[in-house]
PDB file of C-alpha atoms and ligand atoms in Angstrom:
ATOM      1  CA  MET A   1      -0.070   0.140  -0.027  1.00  0.00           C
ATOM      2  CA  SER A   2       1.213   3.281  -1.189  1.00  0.00           C
ATOM      3  CA  TRP A   3       1.807   6.344   1.352  1.00  0.00           C
ATOM      4  CA  ARG A   4      -0.833   8.225  -0.393  1.00  0.00           C
ATOM      5  CA  THR A   5      -3.450   5.336  -0.054  1.00  0.00           C
ATOM      6  CA  PHE A   6      -2.501   4.423   3.720  1.00  0.00           C
ATOM      7  CA  LEU A   7      -3.225   8.399   4.673  1.00  0.00           C
ATOM      8  CA  ALA A   8      -6.656   8.403   2.864  1.00  0.00           C
ATOM      9  CA  THR A   9      -7.626   5.063   4.171  1.00  0.00           C
ATOM     10  CA  ALA A  10      -6.030   4.713   7.911  1.00  0.00           C
ATOM     11  CA  TRP A  11      -7.437   6.260  11.244  1.00  0.00           C
ATOM     12  CA  ARG A  12     -10.874   6.312  10.258  1.00  0.00           C
ATOM     13  CA  TRP A  13     -14.331   4.002  10.213  1.00  0.00           C
ATOM     14  CA  GLN A  14     -14.885   2.366   6.764  1.00  0.00           C
ATOM     15  CA  ARG A  15     -17.513  -0.555   6.352  1.00  0.00           C
ATOM     16  CA  GLY A  16     -16.304  -3.515   6.655  1.00  0.00           C
ATOM     17  CA  ARG A  17     -16.032  -6.257   3.527  1.00  0.00           C
ATOM     18  CA  GLN A  18     -18.778  -8.613   4.408  1.00  0.00           C
ATOM     19  CA  GLY A  19     -21.506  -6.061   4.318  1.00  0.00           C
ATOM     20  CA  THR A  20     -22.753  -7.276   7.537  1.00  0.00           C
ATOM     21  CA  GLY A  21     -22.938  -4.048   9.880  1.00  0.00           C
ATOM     22  CA  TYR A  22     -19.038  -4.012  11.245  1.00  0.00           C
ATOM     23  CA  ASP A  23     -16.849  -1.160  10.809  1.00  0.00           C
ATOM     24  CA  LYS A  24     -12.847  -1.379  10.729  1.00  0.00           C
ATOM     25  CA  MET A  25     -10.195   0.904  11.185  1.00  0.00           C
ATOM     26  CA  LEU A  26      -6.708   0.471   9.480  1.00  0.00           C
ATOM     27  CA  LEU A  27      -4.174   1.149  12.213  1.00  0.00           C
ATOM     28  CA  LEU A  28      -0.744   0.238  10.470  1.00  0.00           C
ATOM     29  CA  THR A  29       0.507  -1.825   7.596  1.00  0.00           C
ATOM     30  CA  GLY A  30       4.145  -2.552   6.430  1.00  0.00           C
ATOM     31  CA  ARG A  31       6.225  -4.958   4.699  1.00  0.00           C
ATOM     32  CA  TRP A  32       8.893  -5.323   7.366  1.00  0.00           C
ATOM     33  CA  PRO A  33       9.604  -7.437   9.371  1.00  0.00           C
ATOM     34  CA  LEU A  34       6.783  -9.366   7.462  1.00  0.00           C
ATOM     35  CA  PRO A  35       3.792  -8.068   5.151  1.00  0.00           C
ATOM     36  CA  PHE A  36       1.341  -7.244   7.957  1.00  0.00           C
ATOM     37  CA  ASP A  37      -1.746  -5.060   8.942  1.00  0.00           C
ATOM     38  CA  SER A  38      -3.624  -4.089  11.751  1.00  0.00           C
ATOM     39  CA  TYR A  39      -7.129  -3.123  12.397  1.00  0.00           C
ATOM     40  CA  LEU A  40      -9.976  -2.108  14.880  1.00  0.00           C
ATOM     41  CA  ILE A  41     -12.690  -4.069  13.923  1.00  0.00           C
ATOM     42  CA  ARG A  42     -16.042  -2.388  15.575  1.00  0.00           C
ATOM     43  CA  TYR A  43     -19.720  -4.820  15.658  1.00  0.00           C
ATOM     44  CA  PRO A  44     -22.571  -2.750  16.645  1.00  0.00           C
ATOM     45  CA  ALA A  45     -25.651  -4.717  18.044  1.00  0.00           C
ATOM     46  CA  GLY A  46     -26.751  -6.470  15.248  1.00  0.00           C
ATOM     47  CA  SER A  47     -23.715  -7.054  13.047  1.00  0.00           C
ATOM     48  CA  ALA A  48     -22.530 -10.406  12.452  1.00  0.00           C
ATOM     49  CA  ILE A  49     -19.579 -11.795  10.245  1.00  0.00           C
ATOM     50  CA  PRO A  50     -21.073 -15.374   7.727  1.00  0.00           C
ATOM     51  CA  PRO A  51     -18.707 -18.255   7.449  1.00  0.00           C
ATOM     52  CA  HIS A  52     -15.479 -16.865   5.184  1.00  0.00           C
ATOM     53  CA  THR A  53     -12.046 -17.405   4.441  1.00  0.00           C
ATOM     54  CA  ASP A  54      -9.309 -14.250   3.813  1.00  0.00           C
ATOM     55  CA  PRO A  55      -7.374 -15.433   1.295  1.00  0.00           C
ATOM     56  CA  VAL A  56      -3.672 -14.229   0.248  1.00  0.00           C
ATOM     57  CA  GLN A  57      -2.537 -14.510  -3.259  1.00  0.00           C
ATOM     58  CA  ALA A  58       0.609 -16.300  -1.874  1.00  0.00           C
ATOM     59  CA  GLY A  59       1.773 -17.474   1.489  1.00  0.00           C
ATOM     60  CA  ARG A  60       0.382 -18.468   4.843  1.00  0.00           C
ATOM     61  CA  HIS A  61      -1.949 -15.865   6.382  1.00  0.00           C
ATOM     62  CA  TYR A  62      -1.659 -15.533  10.043  1.00  0.00           C
ATOM     63  CA  ARG A  63      -4.198 -13.653  12.337  1.00  0.00           C
ATOM     64  CA  LEU A  64      -4.168 -12.778  16.100  1.00  0.00           C
ATOM     65  CA  ASN A  65      -7.455 -11.458  17.071  1.00  0.00           C
ATOM     66  CA  LEU A  66      -7.893  -9.774  20.840  1.00  0.00           C
ATOM     67  CA  VAL A  67     -11.258  -9.230  21.953  1.00  0.00           C
ATOM     68  CA  LEU A  68     -11.162  -5.664  23.506  1.00  0.00           C
ATOM     69  CA  LYS A  69     -14.635  -5.992  24.401  1.00  0.00           C
ATOM     70  CA  ALA A  70     -16.736  -8.785  24.437  1.00  0.00           C
ATOM     71  CA  SER A  71     -20.561  -8.434  23.526  1.00  0.00           C
ATOM     72  CA  PRO A  72     -23.095  -9.312  26.116  1.00  0.00           C
ATOM     73  CA  ARG A  73     -24.277 -11.847  24.590  1.00  0.00           C
ATOM     74  CA  GLY A  74     -23.526 -13.505  20.973  1.00  0.00           C
ATOM     75  CA  GLY A  75     -20.347 -12.120  19.055  1.00  0.00           C
ATOM     76  CA  GLU A  76     -18.756 -15.568  19.676  1.00  0.00           C
ATOM     77  CA  PHE A  77     -15.781 -16.012  16.977  1.00  0.00           C
ATOM     78  CA  VAL A  78     -16.279 -19.590  15.733  1.00  0.00           C
ATOM     79  CA  CYS A  79     -13.350 -21.544  13.845  1.00  0.00           C
ATOM     80  CA  ALA A  80     -13.143 -25.469  13.798  1.00  0.00           C
ATOM     81  CA  THR A  81      -8.827 -25.486  14.063  1.00  0.00           C
ATOM     82  CA  PRO A  82      -7.736 -22.302  15.767  1.00  0.00           C
ATOM     83  CA  ILE A  83      -3.553 -22.078  16.494  1.00  0.00           C
ATOM     84  CA  PHE A  84      -4.552 -21.037  19.620  1.00  0.00           C
ATOM     85  CA  GLU A  85      -7.975 -19.708  21.398  1.00  0.00           C
ATOM     86  CA  THR A  86      -9.301 -18.365  24.488  1.00  0.00           C
ATOM     87  CA  ALA A  87     -11.749 -16.172  25.335  1.00  0.00           C
ATOM     88  CA  ARG A  88      -9.877 -12.910  24.529  1.00  0.00           C
ATOM     89  CA  ILE A  89      -7.254 -14.317  22.233  1.00  0.00           C
ATOM     90  CA  LYS A  90      -7.827 -16.082  19.028  1.00  0.00           C
ATOM     91  CA  LEU A  91      -4.723 -16.988  16.642  1.00  0.00           C
ATOM     92  CA  PHE A  92      -5.692 -18.852  13.607  1.00  0.00           C
ATOM     93  CA  ARG A  93      -5.091 -19.210   9.905  1.00  0.00           C
ATOM     94  CA  PRO A  94      -7.959 -16.943   8.241  1.00  0.00           C
ATOM     95  CA  ASP A  95      -6.779 -18.307   4.777  1.00  0.00           C
ATOM     96  CA  ALA A  96      -7.034 -22.110   5.591  1.00  0.00           C
ATOM     97  CA  CYS A  97     -10.079 -22.227   8.573  1.00  0.00           C
ATOM     98  CA  GLU A  98     -13.519 -20.999   7.853  1.00  0.00           C
ATOM     99  CA  HIS A  99     -14.612 -18.749  10.370  1.00  0.00           C
ATOM    100  CA  SER A 100     -17.331 -16.571  11.573  1.00  0.00           C
ATOM    101  CA  VAL A 101     -18.702 -13.955  14.233  1.00  0.00           C
ATOM    102  CA  THR A 102     -22.530 -14.851  15.962  1.00  0.00           C
ATOM    103  CA  ARG A 103     -24.628 -12.026  15.935  1.00  0.00           C
ATOM    104  CA  VAL A 104     -23.565  -9.315  18.154  1.00  0.00           C
ATOM    105  CA  GLU A 105     -26.366  -8.803  20.803  1.00  0.00           C
ATOM    106  CA  GLY A 106     -26.864  -6.413  23.699  1.00  0.00           C
ATOM    107  CA  GLY A 107     -24.178  -3.910  22.957  1.00  0.00           C
ATOM    108  CA  SER A 108     -21.006  -3.566  20.693  1.00  0.00           C
ATOM    109  CA  ARG A 109     -17.767  -5.797  20.560  1.00  0.00           C
ATOM    110  CA  TYR A 110     -14.557  -4.389  19.501  1.00  0.00           C
ATOM    111  CA  VAL A 111     -11.748  -6.580  18.486  1.00  0.00           C
ATOM    112  CA  LEU A 112      -7.851  -5.401  17.739  1.00  0.00           C
ATOM    113  CA  SER A 113      -6.765  -7.639  14.229  1.00  0.00           C
ATOM    114  CA  ILE A 114      -3.266  -8.041  14.026  1.00  0.00           C
ATOM    115  CA  GLY A 115      -2.540 -10.244  10.566  1.00  0.00           C
ATOM    116  CA  TRP A 116       0.603 -11.107   8.672  1.00  0.00           C
ATOM    117  CA  VAL A 117       2.036 -13.326   5.888  1.00  0.00           C
ATOM    118  CA  ARG A 118       4.573 -15.722   5.699  1.00  0.00           C
ATOM    119  CA  ARG A 119       6.013 -16.908   2.551  1.00  0.00           C
ATOM    120  CA  ASP A 120       5.830 -20.521   1.853  1.00  0.00           C
ATOM    121  CA  PRO A 121       8.748 -22.636   2.547  1.00  0.00           C
ATOM    122  CA  VAL A 122      10.590 -23.188  -0.444  1.00  0.00           C
ATOM    123  CA  PRO A 123      10.754 -26.679  -1.609  1.00  0.00           C
ATOM    124  CA  PRO A 124      14.106 -28.944  -1.523  1.00  0.00           C
ATOM    125  CA  PRO A 125      16.027 -28.625  -4.793  1.00  0.00           C
ATOM    126  CA  GLN A 126      15.197 -31.971  -6.856  1.00  0.00           C
ATOM    127  CA  GLY A 127      18.099 -34.439  -7.013  1.00  0.00           C
ATOM    128  CA  LEU A 128      20.787 -33.926  -9.610  1.00  0.00           C
ATOM    129  CA  ASP A 129      21.985 -37.529  -9.411  1.00  0.00           C
ATOM    130  CA  GLY A 130      19.127 -38.982 -11.706  1.00  0.00           C
ATOM    131  CA  GLY A 131      17.918 -41.369  -8.694  1.00  0.00           C
TER     132      GLY A 131
HETATM  133  O1  AKG B 201     -13.842 -10.329  14.841  1.00  0.00           O
HETATM  134  C1  AKG B 201     -13.437 -11.742  14.698  1.00  0.00           C
HETATM  135  O2  AKG B 201     -13.548 -12.553  15.692  1.00  0.00           O
HETATM  136  C2  AKG B 201     -13.013 -12.290  13.634  1.00  0.00           C
HETATM  137  C3  AKG B 201     -13.126 -11.376  12.428  1.00  0.00           C
HETATM  138  C4  AKG B 201     -12.347 -11.671  10.830  1.00  0.00           C
HETATM  139  O3  AKG B 201     -12.907 -12.424  10.242  1.00  0.00           O
HETATM  140  C5  AKG B 201     -10.947 -11.610  10.540  1.00  0.00           C
HETATM  141  O4  AKG B 201     -10.383 -11.138  11.690  1.00  0.00           O
HETATM  142  O5  AKG B 201     -10.369 -12.505   9.613  1.00  0.00           O
HETATM  143 FE1  FE2 B 202     -12.153 -13.234   8.925  1.00  0.00          FE
END
């Protein structure tokens, strides 16, 4: 992302991609030491995220979501195979594991979401000995 795009995008609420009532605010993004982004995500009461994956063009997408404020009811993060999960901390592969958030009820939910992409491991060279 160029500086121009970043400055035009960051630190303001944008409508979430899934169009299901949540808002996101880009905090920081960059390419070093790995391509990364960080967002504040706001879920007003009544919002939810249907099951989806977040593919990347190349590499492996990881995401660490910290629940800053849980909603009084609902707002549960659902992912069948998280890497690590507590009530407040969710570490998962959004490109590989379908995930969703159940409908937020009774008040808002806030999440700090930090994502990064690791390059695919380079396969070992094929043997040159005809074996
Ligand atoms: O708010 C959440 O718990 C998950 C949001 C989400 O879909 C993501 O971080 O990829
Ligand atoms: Fe997602």
